[in-house]
XYZ file of C-alpha atoms in Angstrom:
351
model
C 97.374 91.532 106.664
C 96.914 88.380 105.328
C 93.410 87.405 104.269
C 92.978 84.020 104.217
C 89.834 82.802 101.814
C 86.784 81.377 103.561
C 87.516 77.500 103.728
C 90.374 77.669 105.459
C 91.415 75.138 107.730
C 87.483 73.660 107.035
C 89.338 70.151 106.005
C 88.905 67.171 107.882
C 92.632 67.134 109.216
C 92.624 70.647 110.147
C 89.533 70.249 111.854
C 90.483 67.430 113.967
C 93.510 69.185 114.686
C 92.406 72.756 115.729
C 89.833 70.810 117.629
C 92.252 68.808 119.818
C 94.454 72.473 120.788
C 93.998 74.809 122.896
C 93.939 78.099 122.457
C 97.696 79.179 123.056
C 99.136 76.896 120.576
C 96.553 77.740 117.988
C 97.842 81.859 118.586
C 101.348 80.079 118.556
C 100.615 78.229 114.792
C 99.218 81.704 113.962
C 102.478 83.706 114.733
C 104.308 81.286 113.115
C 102.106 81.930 109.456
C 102.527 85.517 109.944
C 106.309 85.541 110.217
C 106.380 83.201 107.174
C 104.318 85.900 105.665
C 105.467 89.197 107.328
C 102.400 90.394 108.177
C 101.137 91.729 111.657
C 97.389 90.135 111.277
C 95.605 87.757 109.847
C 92.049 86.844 109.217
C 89.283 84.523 107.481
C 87.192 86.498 104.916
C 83.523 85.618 104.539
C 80.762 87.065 101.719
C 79.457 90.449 103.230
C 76.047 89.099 104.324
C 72.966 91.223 103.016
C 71.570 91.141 106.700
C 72.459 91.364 110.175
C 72.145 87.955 111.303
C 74.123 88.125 114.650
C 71.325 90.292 116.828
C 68.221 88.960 117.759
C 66.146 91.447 115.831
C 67.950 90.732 112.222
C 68.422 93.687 110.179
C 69.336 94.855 106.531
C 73.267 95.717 106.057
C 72.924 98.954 104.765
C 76.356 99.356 105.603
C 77.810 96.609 103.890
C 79.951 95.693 107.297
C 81.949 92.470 106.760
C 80.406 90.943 110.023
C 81.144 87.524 109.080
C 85.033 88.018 108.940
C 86.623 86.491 111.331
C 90.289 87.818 112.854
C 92.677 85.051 113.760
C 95.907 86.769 114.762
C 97.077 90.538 115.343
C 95.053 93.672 116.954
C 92.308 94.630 114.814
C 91.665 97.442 117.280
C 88.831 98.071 119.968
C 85.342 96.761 119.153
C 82.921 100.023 118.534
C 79.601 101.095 116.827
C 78.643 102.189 113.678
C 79.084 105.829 115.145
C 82.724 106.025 115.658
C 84.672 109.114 117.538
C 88.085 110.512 115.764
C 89.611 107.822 118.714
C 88.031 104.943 117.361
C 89.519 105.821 114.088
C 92.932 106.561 115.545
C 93.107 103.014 117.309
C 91.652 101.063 115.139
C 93.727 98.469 112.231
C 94.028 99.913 108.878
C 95.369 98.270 105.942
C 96.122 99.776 102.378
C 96.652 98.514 98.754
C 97.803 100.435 95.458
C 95.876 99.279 92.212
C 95.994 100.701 88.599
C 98.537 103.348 90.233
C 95.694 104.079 92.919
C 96.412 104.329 97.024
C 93.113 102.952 99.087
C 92.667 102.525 102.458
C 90.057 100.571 104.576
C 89.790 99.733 108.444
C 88.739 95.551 107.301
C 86.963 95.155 110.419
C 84.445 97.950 109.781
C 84.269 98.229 106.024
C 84.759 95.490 102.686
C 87.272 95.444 99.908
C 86.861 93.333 96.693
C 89.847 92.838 94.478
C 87.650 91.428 91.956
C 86.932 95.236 90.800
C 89.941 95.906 89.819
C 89.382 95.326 86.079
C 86.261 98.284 86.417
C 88.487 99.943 88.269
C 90.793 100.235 85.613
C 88.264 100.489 82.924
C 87.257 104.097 84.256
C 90.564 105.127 84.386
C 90.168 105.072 80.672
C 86.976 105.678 79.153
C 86.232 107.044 76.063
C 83.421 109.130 77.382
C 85.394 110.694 79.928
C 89.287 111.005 77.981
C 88.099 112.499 74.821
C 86.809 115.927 73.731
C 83.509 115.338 74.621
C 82.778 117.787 77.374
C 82.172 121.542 75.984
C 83.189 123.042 79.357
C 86.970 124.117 79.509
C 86.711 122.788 82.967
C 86.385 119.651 81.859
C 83.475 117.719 84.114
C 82.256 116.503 87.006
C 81.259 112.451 87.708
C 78.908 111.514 91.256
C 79.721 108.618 93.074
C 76.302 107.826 95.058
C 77.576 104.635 97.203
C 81.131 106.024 97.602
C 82.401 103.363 99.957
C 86.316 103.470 100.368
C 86.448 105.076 96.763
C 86.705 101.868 95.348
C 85.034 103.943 92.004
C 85.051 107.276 92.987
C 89.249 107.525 92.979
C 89.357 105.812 89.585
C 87.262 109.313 88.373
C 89.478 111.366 90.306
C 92.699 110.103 88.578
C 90.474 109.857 84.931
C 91.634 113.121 82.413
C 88.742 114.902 82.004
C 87.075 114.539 85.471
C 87.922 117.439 87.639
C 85.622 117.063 90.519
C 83.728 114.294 92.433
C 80.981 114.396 94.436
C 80.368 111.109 97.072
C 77.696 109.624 99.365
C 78.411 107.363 101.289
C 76.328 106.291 104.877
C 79.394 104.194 106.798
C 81.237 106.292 108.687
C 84.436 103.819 108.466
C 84.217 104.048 104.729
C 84.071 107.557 105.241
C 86.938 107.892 106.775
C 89.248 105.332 104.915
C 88.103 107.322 101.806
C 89.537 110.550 103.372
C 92.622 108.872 104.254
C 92.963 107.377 100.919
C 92.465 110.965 98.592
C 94.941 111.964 101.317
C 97.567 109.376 100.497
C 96.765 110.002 96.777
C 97.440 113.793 97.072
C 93.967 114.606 96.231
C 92.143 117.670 97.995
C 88.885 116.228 100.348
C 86.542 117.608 102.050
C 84.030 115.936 104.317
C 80.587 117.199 104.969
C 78.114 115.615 107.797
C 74.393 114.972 107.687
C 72.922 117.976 108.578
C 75.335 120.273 107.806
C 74.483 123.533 105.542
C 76.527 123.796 102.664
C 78.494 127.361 103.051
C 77.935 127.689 107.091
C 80.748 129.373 108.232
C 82.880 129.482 105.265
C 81.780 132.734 103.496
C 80.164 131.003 100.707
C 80.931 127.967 98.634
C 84.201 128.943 96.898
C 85.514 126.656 98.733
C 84.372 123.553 96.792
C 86.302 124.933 93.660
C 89.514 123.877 95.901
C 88.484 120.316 96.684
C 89.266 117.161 94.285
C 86.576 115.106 96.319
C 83.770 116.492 98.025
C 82.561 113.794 100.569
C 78.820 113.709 101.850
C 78.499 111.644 104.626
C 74.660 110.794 104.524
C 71.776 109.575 102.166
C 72.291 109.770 98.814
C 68.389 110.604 98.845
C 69.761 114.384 99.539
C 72.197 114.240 96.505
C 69.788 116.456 94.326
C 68.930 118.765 96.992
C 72.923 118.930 97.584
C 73.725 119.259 93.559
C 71.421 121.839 92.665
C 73.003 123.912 95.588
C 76.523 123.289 94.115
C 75.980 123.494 90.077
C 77.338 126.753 89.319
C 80.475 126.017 91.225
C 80.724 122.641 89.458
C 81.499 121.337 85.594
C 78.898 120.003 84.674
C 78.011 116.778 85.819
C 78.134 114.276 83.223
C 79.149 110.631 84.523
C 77.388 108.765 87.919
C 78.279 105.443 89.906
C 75.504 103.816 90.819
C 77.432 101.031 92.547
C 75.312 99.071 95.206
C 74.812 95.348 94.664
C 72.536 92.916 94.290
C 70.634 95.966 92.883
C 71.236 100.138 92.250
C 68.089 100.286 91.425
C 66.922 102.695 94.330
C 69.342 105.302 93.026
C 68.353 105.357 89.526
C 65.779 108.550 89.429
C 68.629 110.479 91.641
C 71.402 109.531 88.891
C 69.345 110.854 86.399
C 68.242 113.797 88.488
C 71.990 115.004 88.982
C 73.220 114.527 85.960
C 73.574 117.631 84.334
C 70.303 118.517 82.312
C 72.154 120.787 79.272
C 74.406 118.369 78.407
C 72.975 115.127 79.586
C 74.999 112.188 80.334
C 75.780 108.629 81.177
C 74.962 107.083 84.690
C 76.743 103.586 85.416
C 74.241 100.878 86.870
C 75.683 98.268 88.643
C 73.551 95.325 88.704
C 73.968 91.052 89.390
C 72.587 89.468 86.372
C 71.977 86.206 85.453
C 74.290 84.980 82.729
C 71.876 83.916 80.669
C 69.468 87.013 81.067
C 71.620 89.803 80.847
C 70.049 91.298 77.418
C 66.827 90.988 78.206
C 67.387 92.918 82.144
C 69.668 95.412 79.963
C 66.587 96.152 77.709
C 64.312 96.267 80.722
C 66.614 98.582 82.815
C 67.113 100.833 79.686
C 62.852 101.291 79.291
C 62.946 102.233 83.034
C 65.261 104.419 82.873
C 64.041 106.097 79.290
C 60.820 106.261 81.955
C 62.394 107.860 84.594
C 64.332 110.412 82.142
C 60.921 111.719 80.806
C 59.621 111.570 84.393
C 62.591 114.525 85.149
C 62.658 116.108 81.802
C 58.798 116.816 82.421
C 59.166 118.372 85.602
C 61.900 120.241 84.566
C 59.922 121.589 81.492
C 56.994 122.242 83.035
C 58.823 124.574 85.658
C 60.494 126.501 83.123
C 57.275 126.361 81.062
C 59.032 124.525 77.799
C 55.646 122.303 77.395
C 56.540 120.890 73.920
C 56.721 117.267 73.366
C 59.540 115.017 74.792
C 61.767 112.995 71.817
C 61.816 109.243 71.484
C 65.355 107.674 72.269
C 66.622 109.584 74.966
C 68.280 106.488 76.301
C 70.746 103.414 74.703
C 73.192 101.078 76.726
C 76.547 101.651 75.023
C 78.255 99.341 77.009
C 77.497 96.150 79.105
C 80.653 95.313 81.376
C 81.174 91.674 82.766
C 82.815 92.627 85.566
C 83.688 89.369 87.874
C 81.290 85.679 88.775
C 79.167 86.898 91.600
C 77.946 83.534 92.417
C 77.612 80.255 89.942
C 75.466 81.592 87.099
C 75.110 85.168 88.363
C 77.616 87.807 86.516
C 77.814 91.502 88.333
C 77.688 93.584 85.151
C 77.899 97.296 84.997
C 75.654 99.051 82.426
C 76.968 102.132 80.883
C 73.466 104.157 80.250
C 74.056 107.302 78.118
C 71.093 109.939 78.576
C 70.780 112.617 75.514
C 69.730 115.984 77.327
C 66.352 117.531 76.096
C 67.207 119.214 72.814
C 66.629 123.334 73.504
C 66.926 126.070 70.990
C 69.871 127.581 72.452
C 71.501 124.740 73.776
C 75.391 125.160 72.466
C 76.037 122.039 70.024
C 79.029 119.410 71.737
């Protein structure tokens, strides 16, 4: 596919031109670009818009669809819903790319790409926290993804040494689906698992999670605790999670540092759109929220096993602030790495 960026053809010339054809000889001009090319379709890309702006009742784009593109020449396959059958998926256009060694796969109708993540992408693939010794499980450890998408993230943990497991939400059922493909193409075990669906039913257990690279939950991340604390003692422990939504991950936060694993504590990634010239200051502020939320959890926790003593100072630093790519003039989308020290316990074993 060719993916033409969004000004194309917006000159003056090109205007007048396109204006004064009909529609054959545009779909002729068309063919003619993709045999230049050698592609089979091509399109306009547009900014993923934040809303739903094409209904009359406007909503929020949870989904993250890329309404706005606009398909110029090929089949992108037959319009559907947001509830697609296995049909839909076997008809519709798919497109793949291979970064930092990587296979993943997306249906560009239904769900977005950005290349400009490539340089995070790649960053995983070799961070400190996750490549050296720092995990006292043999296993090695396990790293949430908690807006999943494609696996723009979530594959970059799967391929990391040291991660052996990784657990994904993700809501669109297209991204759902190009993310299965994609482990698939990248040899990695997957397994998907519905809304609704009880962890075990049927299967004699959970044993079968110790199989699976990727374990895929295709709902609300809001039921990622309720889903981790069924799955801990088949998991390394948890100690990395993608918080990856934009503008703001800040809805995720509490169930980042809910998951993580509470003996050995963590780091949880916070994806966030800055403003160049206030990213300190929001780092600071997003580090005393989180410190808040950590001592919200640790609390709870010690009240229920009736550990009552006094919580430390400095559970939480920012080791890392990533400038990952211009989100708009003045606005950087910068990725916070957030370490979280566990509550200290008498017989916790030392790292």
């Amino acid at each position: 596919m060719l993916l033409l960026p969004s000004h194309s053809f917006h000159s003056e010339p090109w205007s007048k031109l396109l204006q004064t054809v009909d529609i054959r000889r545009k779909n002729a001009l068309y063919e003619q670009i993709a045999k230049a090319m050698n592609v089979t379709n091509i399109a306009i890309n547009a900014p993923i818009p934040l809303s739903n702006t094409h209904s009359t009742n406007p909503t929020v784009n949870i989904l993250r669809s890329p309404t706005n593109l606009q398909p110029l020449y090929g089949d992108f396959g037959p319009a559907t819903s947001s509830r697609p059958t296995a049909q839909d998926f076997r008809h519709a256009f798919w497109v793949s790319v291979k970064q930092n060694g990587i296979w993943q796969i997306w249906a560009p109708v239904y769900t977005m790409f950005s290349r400009g993540n490539i340089s995070e992408k790649a960053r995983i693939l070799h961070l400190g926290t996750l490549r050296a010794p720092v995990v006292v499980d043999p296993q090695g450890c396990t790293a949430v993804d908690l807006y999943a998408g494609i696996g723009y993230f979530a594959f970059s943990y799967a391929a990391a040494a040291g991660v052996k497991k990784v657990l994904c939400w993700e809501i669109n059922a297209w991204s759902v689906e190009g993310l299965r493909r994609g482990a698939g193409a990248n040899r990695w075990a997957v397994e998907v698992v519905e809304d609704g669906v009880a962890l075990g039913l049927d299967r004699g257990g959970l044993d079968w999670v110790k199989n699976k690279r990727l374990v895929v939950f295709q709902e609300s991340n809001v039921k990622a605790l309720e889903r981790v604390e069924a799955l801990r003692e088949y998991l390394p422990p948890i100690r990395h999670v993608n918080c990856g939504l934009l503008p703001s991950s800040r809805s995720s936060w509490r169930i980042a540092v809910e998951v993580l694993d509470p003996e050995y504590g963590g780091w949880i990634h916070v994806h966030q759109n800055i403003a160049v010239k206030d990213i300190e200051e929001v780092t600071s502020e997003i580090v005393v929220e989180t410190c808040e939320l950590v001592k919200a959890v640790q609390s709870l926790r010690s009240k229920k096993s009736l550990n009552r003593g006094a919580l430390p100072e400095n559970l939480v630093e920012c080791e890392h602030i990533e400038r990952v790519k211009s989100y708009a003039p003045g606005v950087m989308h910068c990725v916070l790495d957030i370490k979280i020290e566990p509550r200290p316990t008498i017989d916790r074993k030392p790292e």
